[in-house]
CSV table of C-alpha atoms and ligand atoms in Angstrom, one decimal:
chain,number,residue,atom,x,y,z
I,1,UNK,CA,-5.5,6.4,30.9
I,2,UNK,CA,-6.5,5.9,27.2
I,3,UNK,CA,-9.9,4.2,26.8
I,4,UNK,CA,-11.9,3.2,23.7
I,5,UNK,CA,-15.3,1.6,23.5
I,6,UNK,CA,-16.3,0.0,20.3
I,7,UNK,CA,-19.7,-1.4,19.5
I,8,UNK,CA,-19.6,-4.5,17.4
I,9,UNK,CA,-23.0,-5.5,16.0
I,10,UNK,CA,-23.7,-9.2,15.6
I,11,UNK,CA,-25.8,-10.8,12.8
I,12,UNK,CA,-29.1,-12.2,13.9
I,13,UNK,CA,-29.4,-15.9,14.9
I,14,UNK,CA,-26.5,-16.3,17.2
I,15,UNK,CA,-26.8,-17.1,20.8
I,16,UNK,CA,-24.5,-15.6,23.4
I,17,UNK,CA,-23.2,-18.9,24.7
I,18,UNK,CA,-21.8,-20.1,21.3
I,19,UNK,CA,-20.2,-16.8,20.6
I,20,UNK,CA,-18.7,-16.4,24.1
I,21,UNK,CA,-16.9,-19.7,23.7
I,22,UNK,CA,-15.5,-18.4,20.5
I,23,UNK,CA,-14.3,-15.3,22.2
I,24,UNK,CA,-12.4,-17.3,24.8
I,25,UNK,CA,-11.0,-19.5,22.2
I,26,UNK,CA,-9.7,-16.6,20.2
I,27,UNK,CA,-8.3,-14.5,23.1
I,28,UNK,CA,-6.8,-17.6,24.7
I,29,UNK,CA,-4.7,-18.0,21.6
I,30,UNK,CA,-2.8,-14.9,22.7
I,31,UNK,CA,-0.7,-16.2,25.6
I,32,UNK,CA,-0.4,-12.9,27.3
I,33,UNK,CA,-4.2,-12.6,27.9
I,34,UNK,CA,-5.5,-13.6,31.3
I,35,UNK,CA,-9.2,-14.0,31.4
I,36,UNK,CA,-11.4,-13.2,34.4
I,37,UNK,CA,-15.2,-13.5,34.4
I,38,UNK,CA,-16.5,-10.5,36.3
I,39,UNK,CA,-20.2,-11.0,35.8
I,40,UNK,CA,-22.5,-13.1,33.6
I,41,UNK,CA,-22.6,-10.5,30.9
I,42,UNK,CA,-19.1,-9.1,31.3
I,43,UNK,CA,-15.7,-10.6,30.7
I,44,UNK,CA,-12.5,-8.9,31.7
I,45,UNK,CA,-9.2,-9.8,30.0
I,46,UNK,CA,-6.0,-8.5,31.5
I,47,UNK,CA,-2.9,-8.1,29.4
I,48,UNK,CA,-0.2,-8.3,32.1
I,49,UNK,CA,2.7,-7.1,30.0
I,50,UNK,CA,1.1,-3.9,29.1
I,51,UNK,CA,-1.0,-3.4,32.2
I,52,UNK,CA,-4.0,-3.1,29.8
I,53,UNK,CA,-7.5,-4.3,30.2
I,54,UNK,CA,-10.1,-5.4,27.7
I,55,UNK,CA,-13.7,-5.7,28.7
I,56,UNK,CA,-16.3,-7.5,26.6
I,57,UNK,CA,-19.9,-6.8,27.4
I,58,UNK,CA,-22.5,-9.0,25.7
I,59,UNK,CA,-25.8,-7.4,24.9
I,60,UNK,CA,-28.7,-9.7,24.0
I,61,UNK,CA,-31.7,-8.9,22.0
I,62,UNK,CA,-34.5,-8.0,24.4
I,63,UNK,CA,-37.3,-9.2,22.0
I,64,UNK,CA,-35.8,-12.6,21.7
I,65,UNK,CA,-36.5,-15.3,24.2
I,66,UNK,CA,-33.5,-17.5,23.4
I,67,UNK,CA,-30.8,-15.1,24.5
I,68,UNK,CA,-30.1,-14.0,20.9
I,69,UNK,CA,-27.0,-11.7,20.7
I,70,UNK,CA,-27.3,-8.2,19.4
I,71,UNK,CA,-23.9,-6.7,20.0
I,72,UNK,CA,-20.6,-6.7,21.9
I,73,UNK,CA,-19.3,-3.7,23.6
I,74,UNK,CA,-15.5,-4.0,23.4
I,75,UNK,CA,-13.7,-1.6,25.8
I,76,UNK,CA,-9.9,-1.3,25.8
I,77,UNK,CA,-8.1,0.5,28.6
I,78,UNK,CA,-4.4,1.2,28.4
I,79,UNK,CA,-2.0,3.8,29.8
I,80,UNK,CA,-0.7,5.0,26.4
I,81,UNK,CA,-1.8,5.5,22.8
I,82,UNK,CA,0.9,3.2,21.4
I,83,UNK,CA,-0.4,0.3,23.4
I,84,UNK,CA,-3.9,1.1,22.2
I,85,UNK,CA,-2.8,1.0,18.6
I,86,UNK,CA,-1.0,-2.3,19.2
I,87,UNK,CA,-4.0,-3.9,21.0
I,88,UNK,CA,-6.6,-2.7,18.5
I,89,UNK,CA,-4.5,-4.0,15.6
I,90,UNK,CA,-4.0,-7.3,17.3
I,91,UNK,CA,-7.7,-7.7,18.1
I,92,UNK,CA,-8.6,-6.8,14.6
I,93,UNK,CA,-6.3,-9.5,13.3
I,94,UNK,CA,-7.6,-12.2,15.6
I,95,UNK,CA,-11.3,-11.2,15.2
I,96,UNK,CA,-11.1,-11.8,11.4
I,97,UNK,CA,-12.4,-15.2,12.5
I,98,UNK,CA,-15.7,-13.4,13.4
I,99,UNK,CA,-16.2,-12.2,9.9
I,100,UNK,CA,-19.8,-12.9,8.8
I,101,UNK,CA,-20.9,-13.1,12.5
I,102,UNK,CA,-20.0,-9.7,13.7
I,103,UNK,CA,-19.3,-6.5,11.9
I,104,UNK,CA,-15.7,-5.6,12.3
I,105,UNK,CA,-16.2,-2.2,10.6
I,106,UNK,CA,-16.1,-0.2,13.9
I,107,UNK,CA,-12.8,-1.7,15.0
I,108,UNK,CA,-11.3,-1.5,11.5
I,109,UNK,CA,-12.2,2.2,11.4
I,110,UNK,CA,-10.5,2.8,14.7
I,111,UNK,CA,-7.4,1.0,13.6
I,112,UNK,CA,-7.3,2.9,10.3
I,113,UNK,CA,-7.7,6.2,12.1
I,114,UNK,CA,-4.7,5.4,14.3
I,115,UNK,CA,-2.6,4.5,11.3
I,116,UNK,CA,-3.7,7.4,9.3
I,117,UNK,CA,-2.6,9.8,12.1
I,118,UNK,CA,1.0,8.5,11.8
I,119,UNK,CA,3.4,10.5,9.6
I,120,UNK,CA,4.5,8.7,6.4
I,121,UNK,CA,7.8,7.0,6.7
I,122,UNK,CA,9.9,9.4,4.6
I,123,UNK,CA,13.3,7.9,5.0
I,124,UNK,CA,15.6,9.3,7.6
I,125,UNK,CA,17.2,11.8,5.3
I,126,UNK,CA,14.6,12.1,2.6
I,127,UNK,CA,15.9,14.5,0.0
I,128,UNK,CA,13.4,17.3,0.2
I,129,UNK,CA,15.7,19.8,-1.5
I,130,UNK,CA,16.1,17.6,-4.5
I,131,UNK,CA,12.4,17.1,-4.8
I,132,UNK,CA,11.6,20.8,-4.3
I,133,UNK,CA,14.1,21.6,-7.0
I,134,UNK,CA,12.6,19.2,-9.5
I,135,UNK,CA,9.1,20.6,-9.1
I,136,UNK,CA,10.0,24.2,-8.5
I,137,UNK,CA,9.6,25.2,-12.2
I,138,UNK,CA,6.2,23.9,-13.0
I,139,UNK,CA,4.8,22.5,-9.9
I,140,UNK,CA,1.2,23.3,-10.8
I,141,UNK,CA,1.6,21.9,-14.3
I,142,UNK,CA,3.2,18.6,-13.0
I,143,UNK,CA,0.5,18.1,-10.4
I,144,UNK,CA,-2.2,18.9,-13.0
I,145,UNK,CA,-0.8,16.3,-15.3
I,146,UNK,CA,-0.5,13.6,-12.6
I,147,UNK,CA,-4.1,14.3,-11.7
I,148,UNK,CA,-5.6,14.4,-15.1
I,149,UNK,CA,-3.5,11.9,-17.1
I,150,UNK,CA,-2.5,9.6,-14.2
I,151,UNK,CA,1.2,10.1,-14.9
I,152,UNK,CA,4.0,12.6,-15.2
I,153,UNK,CA,7.6,12.5,-16.3
I,154,UNK,CA,10.1,14.9,-14.8
I,155,UNK,CA,13.9,15.3,-15.1
I,156,UNK,CA,15.5,14.8,-11.7
I,157,UNK,CA,18.8,16.2,-10.8
I,158,UNK,CA,19.9,12.8,-9.5
I,159,UNK,CA,21.9,10.7,-12.0
I,160,UNK,CA,23.5,7.4,-11.3
I,161,UNK,CA,27.2,7.0,-12.1
I,162,UNK,CA,28.8,4.0,-13.7
I,163,UNK,CA,30.5,3.3,-10.4
I,164,UNK,CA,27.2,3.2,-8.6
I,165,UNK,CA,25.7,1.0,-11.4
I,166,UNK,CA,28.4,-1.5,-11.1
I,167,UNK,CA,27.9,-1.6,-7.3
I,168,UNK,CA,24.2,-2.3,-7.9
I,169,UNK,CA,24.9,-5.3,-10.1
I,170,UNK,CA,26.3,-7.1,-7.1
I,171,UNK,CA,23.0,-6.7,-5.4
I,172,UNK,CA,20.9,-8.2,-8.1
I,173,UNK,CA,20.9,-11.8,-7.2
I,174,UNK,CA,17.3,-12.4,-6.5
I,175,UNK,CA,14.9,-13.5,-9.2
I,176,UNK,CA,11.3,-12.2,-9.0
I,177,UNK,CA,9.6,-15.5,-8.5
I,178,UNK,CA,7.1,-14.5,-11.1
I,179,UNK,CA,6.4,-16.4,-14.3
I,180,UNK,CA,9.3,-16.0,-16.7
I,181,UNK,CA,6.7,-15.6,-19.5
I,182,UNK,CA,5.5,-12.5,-17.8
I,183,UNK,CA,8.8,-10.9,-16.7
I,184,UNK,CA,12.4,-11.9,-17.1
I,185,UNK,CA,14.2,-9.1,-15.1
I,186,UNK,CA,16.2,-9.5,-11.9
I,187,UNK,CA,15.4,-7.6,-8.8
I,188,UNK,CA,16.4,-6.8,-5.3
I,189,UNK,CA,14.6,-4.8,-2.5
I,190,UNK,CA,16.8,-2.4,-0.6
I,191,UNK,CA,16.3,-0.6,2.7
I,192,UNK,CA,17.7,2.8,3.6
I,193,UNK,CA,20.9,1.2,5.2
I,194,UNK,CA,21.5,-0.9,2.1
I,195,UNK,CA,21.0,2.0,-0.2
I,196,UNK,CA,23.7,4.0,1.7
I,197,UNK,CA,26.0,1.0,1.7
I,198,UNK,CA,25.8,0.7,-2.1
I,199,UNK,CA,26.2,4.5,-2.4
I,200,UNK,CA,22.8,5.1,-3.8
I,201,UNK,CA,21.4,6.8,-0.7
I,202,UNK,CA,20.5,10.0,-2.7
I,203,UNK,CA,18.3,8.0,-5.1
I,204,UNK,CA,16.6,6.3,-2.2
I,205,UNK,CA,16.0,9.6,-0.4
I,206,UNK,CA,14.7,11.2,-3.5
I,207,UNK,CA,12.1,8.5,-4.0
I,208,UNK,CA,11.1,8.5,-0.4
I,209,UNK,CA,10.5,12.3,-0.5
I,210,UNK,CA,8.0,12.0,-3.3
I,211,UNK,CA,5.3,10.7,-1.0
I,212,UNK,CA,5.6,13.6,1.3
I,213,UNK,CA,5.6,15.9,-1.7
I,214,UNK,CA,2.4,14.4,-3.0
I,215,UNK,CA,0.8,14.7,0.4
I,216,UNK,CA,1.6,18.4,0.5
I,217,UNK,CA,0.8,19.3,-3.1
I,218,UNK,CA,-1.7,16.9,-4.7
I,219,UNK,CA,-5.3,17.9,-4.2
I,220,UNK,CA,-7.2,14.7,-4.9
I,221,UNK,CA,-10.7,16.4,-4.8
I,222,UNK,CA,-12.4,16.4,-8.2
I,223,UNK,CA,-9.6,14.5,-9.8
I,224,UNK,CA,-10.3,11.5,-12.1
I,225,UNK,CA,-7.3,9.8,-10.6
I,226,UNK,CA,-8.4,9.9,-7.0
I,227,UNK,CA,-6.7,7.4,-4.7
I,228,UNK,CA,-9.1,4.5,-4.1
I,229,UNK,CA,-9.8,6.0,-0.7
I,230,UNK,CA,-10.4,9.7,-0.8
I,231,UNK,CA,-8.3,12.4,0.9
I,232,UNK,CA,-4.7,12.7,1.8
I,233,UNK,CA,-4.5,15.6,4.1
I,234,UNK,CA,-6.0,13.9,7.1
I,235,UNK,CA,-4.9,10.4,5.9
I,236,UNK,CA,-1.6,10.8,4.2
I,237,UNK,CA,-0.1,8.4,1.7
I,238,UNK,CA,2.8,6.5,3.2
I,239,UNK,CA,6.1,4.9,2.1
I,240,UNK,CA,7.2,1.3,2.4
I,241,UNK,CA,10.6,0.7,4.0
I,242,UNK,CA,12.3,-0.5,0.9
I,243,UNK,CA,12.6,0.3,-2.8
I,244,UNK,CA,13.1,-2.1,-5.7
I,245,UNK,CA,16.2,-2.2,-7.9
I,246,UNK,CA,15.5,-4.0,-11.2
I,247,UNK,CA,17.8,-4.9,-14.0
I,248,UNK,CA,17.0,-5.9,-17.6
I,249,UNK,CA,19.7,-7.3,-19.9
I,250,UNK,CA,19.4,-8.0,-23.6
I,251,UNK,CA,16.2,-9.9,-24.5
I,252,UNK,CA,14.6,-9.2,-21.1
I,253,UNK,CA,11.1,-7.6,-20.7
I,254,UNK,CA,8.0,-7.3,-18.5
I,255,UNK,CA,4.7,-8.0,-20.2
I,256,UNK,CA,1.6,-5.8,-19.8
I,257,UNK,CA,0.5,-5.6,-16.1
I,258,UNK,CA,-0.9,-3.3,-13.4
I,259,UNK,CA,1.1,-2.8,-10.2
I,260,UNK,CA,-2.3,-2.9,-8.4
I,261,UNK,CA,-4.3,-5.3,-10.5
I,262,UNK,CA,-8.0,-6.0,-10.3
I,263,UNK,CA,-8.6,-9.3,-8.5
I,264,UNK,CA,-9.7,-11.9,-11.0
I,265,UNK,CA,-13.1,-13.4,-10.4
I,266,UNK,CA,-13.8,-11.2,-7.4
I,267,UNK,CA,-16.0,-8.1,-7.2
I,268,UNK,CA,-14.8,-6.1,-10.2
I,269,UNK,CA,-13.7,-3.2,-8.0
I,270,UNK,CA,-11.4,-5.2,-5.8
I,271,UNK,CA,-7.7,-4.4,-6.1
I,272,UNK,CA,-4.9,-6.7,-5.0
I,273,UNK,CA,-2.8,-4.3,-2.8
I,274,UNK,CA,-2.4,-0.8,-1.5
I,275,UNK,CA,-0.1,0.7,-4.0
I,276,UNK,CA,-1.2,4.1,-5.1
I,277,UNK,CA,1.6,5.7,-7.1
I,278,UNK,CA,4.5,3.9,-8.8
I,279,UNK,CA,7.6,6.2,-8.8
I,280,UNK,CA,10.5,5.1,-11.0
I,281,UNK,CA,13.9,6.7,-11.2
I,282,UNK,CA,16.0,5.6,-14.2
I,283,UNK,CA,19.7,5.2,-14.1
I,284,UNK,CA,20.8,4.5,-17.7
I,285,UNK,CA,23.5,6.6,-19.3
I,286,UNK,CA,22.7,7.7,-22.9
I,287,UNK,CA,19.7,5.4,-23.3
I,288,UNK,CA,17.6,5.7,-26.5
I,289,UNK,CA,14.8,3.2,-26.6
I,290,UNK,CA,14.6,3.5,-30.4
I,291,UNK,CA,18.0,1.8,-30.6
I,292,UNK,CA,18.3,0.1,-27.2
I,293,UNK,CA,14.7,-1.1,-26.6
I,294,UNK,CA,13.5,-1.1,-23.0
I,295,UNK,CA,10.9,1.7,-23.2
I,296,UNK,CA,8.4,1.8,-20.4
I,297,UNK,CA,5.1,1.6,-22.4
I,298,UNK,CA,2.2,3.2,-20.4
I,299,UNK,CA,-1.4,2.6,-21.6
I,300,UNK,CA,-3.5,5.7,-21.1
I,301,UNK,CA,-6.9,5.5,-19.4
I,302,UNK,CA,-6.4,1.8,-18.6
I,303,UNK,CA,-7.4,1.8,-15.0
I,304,UNK,CA,-10.6,-0.3,-15.4
I,305,UNK,CA,-9.1,-2.9,-17.8
I,306,UNK,CA,-9.4,-6.4,-16.3
I,307,UNK,CA,-7.1,-8.4,-18.5
I,308,UNK,CA,-3.9,-6.4,-19.0
I,309,UNK,CA,-3.4,-7.6,-22.6
I,310,UNK,CA,-6.7,-6.0,-23.6
I,311,UNK,CA,-5.0,-2.6,-23.1
I,312,UNK,CA,-2.9,-3.3,-26.3
I,313,UNK,CA,-6.1,-3.2,-28.4
I,314,UNK,CA,-8.1,-0.7,-26.4
I,315,UNK,CA,-5.8,2.0,-25.2
I,316,UNK,CA,-3.4,4.5,-26.6
I,317,UNK,CA,0.1,4.4,-25.2
I,318,UNK,CA,3.1,6.6,-24.5
I,319,UNK,CA,6.7,5.2,-24.6
I,320,UNK,CA,9.0,6.6,-21.9
I,321,UNK,CA,12.7,6.6,-22.4
I,322,UNK,CA,14.5,5.2,-19.3
I,323,UNK,CA,17.4,7.6,-19.6
I,324,UNK,CA,19.6,8.5,-16.6
I,325,UNK,CA,17.8,10.8,-14.1
I,326,UNK,CA,14.3,10.5,-15.7
I,327,UNK,CA,11.7,10.3,-13.0
I,328,UNK,CA,8.3,8.8,-13.8
I,329,UNK,CA,5.3,8.9,-11.5
I,330,UNK,CA,2.1,7.1,-12.4
I,331,UNK,CA,-1.1,5.8,-10.9
I,332,UNK,CA,-0.3,2.2,-10.0
I,333,UNK,CA,-3.5,0.9,-11.5
I,334,UNK,CA,-2.5,1.9,-15.0
I,335,UNK,CA,-1.4,-1.0,-17.3
I,336,UNK,CA,2.2,-0.8,-18.5
I,337,UNK,CA,5.0,-3.0,-19.9
I,338,UNK,CA,8.8,-2.9,-20.3
I,339,UNK,CA,9.6,-3.5,-23.9
I,340,UNK,CA,12.3,-6.0,-24.7
I,341,UNK,CA,15.9,-4.7,-24.3
I,342,UNK,CA,17.6,-5.0,-27.7
I,343,UNK,CA,21.0,-3.5,-26.9
I,344,UNK,CA,23.6,-6.2,-26.4
I,345,UNK,CA,26.0,-4.1,-24.3
I,346,UNK,CA,23.7,-2.1,-22.0
I,347,UNK,CA,22.0,-3.0,-18.8
I,348,UNK,CA,18.7,-1.3,-18.1
I,349,UNK,CA,18.6,-0.4,-14.3
I,350,UNK,CA,15.8,1.4,-12.5
I,351,UNK,CA,14.7,2.1,-8.9
I,352,UNK,CA,11.0,1.8,-8.0
I,353,UNK,CA,9.1,3.0,-5.0
I,354,UNK,CA,5.5,2.3,-4.4
I,355,UNK,CA,3.6,5.0,-2.5
I,356,UNK,CA,0.9,3.4,-0.4
I,357,UNK,CA,-2.6,4.4,0.4
I,358,UNK,CA,-3.3,5.0,4.1
I,359,UNK,CA,-5.4,1.9,4.8
I,360,UNK,CA,-2.3,-0.3,4.6
I,361,UNK,CA,-2.6,-1.6,8.1
I,362,UNK,CA,-1.6,-5.1,7.2
I,363,UNK,CA,-4.8,-6.1,5.4
I,364,UNK,CA,-4.5,-6.6,1.6
I,365,UNK,CA,-7.1,-6.1,-1.0
I,366,UNK,CA,-9.7,-3.4,-0.6
I,367,UNK,CA,-13.0,-3.2,-2.3
I,368,UNK,CA,-13.4,0.4,-3.1
I,369,UNK,CA,-16.6,2.2,-4.1
I,370,UNK,CA,-18.6,-0.5,-2.4
I,371,UNK,CA,-20.7,1.8,-0.3
I,372,UNK,CA,-19.7,3.4,3.0
I,373,UNK,CA,-17.9,0.4,4.5
I,374,UNK,CA,-14.4,-0.5,3.4
I,375,UNK,CA,-14.1,-4.2,3.0
I,376,UNK,CA,-11.0,-6.2,3.2
I,377,UNK,CA,-10.0,-9.7,2.4
I,378,UNK,CA,-6.8,-11.4,3.6
T,401,LIG,O1,11.4,-0.6,-15.0
T,401,LIG,C1,10.3,-0.1,-15.4
T,401,LIG,O2,10.3,0.8,-16.2
T,401,LIG,C2,9.0,-0.7,-14.9
T,401,LIG,C3,9.1,-1.9,-14.1
T,401,LIG,C4,7.8,-2.4,-13.6
T,401,LIG,O3,6.8,-2.2,-14.3
T,401,LIG,C5,7.6,-3.0,-12.3
T,401,LIG,O4,8.7,-3.4,-11.7
T,401,LIG,O5,6.5,-3.2,-11.9
T,402,LIG,FE1,5.0,-2.4,-13.1
């Protein structure tokens, strides 16, 4: 039997009756919960499908004479750990309604711990050989650069052939849905199976392997470019299930932006997602941005810039040539742009993978550096 007991402190001023009604209402919204009142201060909820039980004990403040609530004790009993993860995640999501009334931090911490214990999704056949080869001559130097400059460019051994490029063109039917003034490229997101189908499995596997490589080799301690939440050994970075394929034709561009932007108007430390590193593999035969345009312009030290366009005035930049096989890894917070493609006969194609920080458990937008407690918004 797996049991977890979580203390959920309640803000002052709430009586137990009003909150208990709220509990019932929330838990009833999950059809597979069956409630049973076992005593005045204890409610038992049975989850028939999983054979799990959830107990909620209501503790009142002994110094208050109107049954003011002080905390809930939430106990979850299941027969295996997977069910515990499932239930805790589910509870966390429905208890969002309690935000401001109760502190969800203890439950959030439990959920984060479960997820951080899971291995990163590395792709079924992640290409560890290719990644080890790339970094084998100069691993320390590459990692040092990534830590101190926030980016690194390496030559990968994986090039994309003209046959593979023409296959990819068939995929690129989706538009980004973003404002055309900001970006005019065409994208598709592909899973492992789709990458294999379009014969770019090696590219997919290479990108997926980077995350594991970073987990093994990047020491974040004492680095300027720490992930927003510290530490990767106990809480590894992880992969999404898909990678982006993007195509830029003549005249197309992507204006200055951050892949994990600061949320406008919110606490200045709040970011909009969980992307930690942006990993781009370029596929363009004999590309020279001085003739063909399409450089990736990366603004140095631009992590704290609120309005991306300010980076143009305030920061130095480097231009990266999107030549076949070039692999660029950078801190997703950095401001960058894709310069207009000027060549009339070349298509600029790139694969992008976003390596995620460990707290990606379905919540978006973490306020980091805001004291001990991680805070989330929806
Ligand atoms: O293709 C590139 O070089 C960068 C694309 C990019 O910035 C993005 O898709 O977020
Ligand atoms: Fe970007």
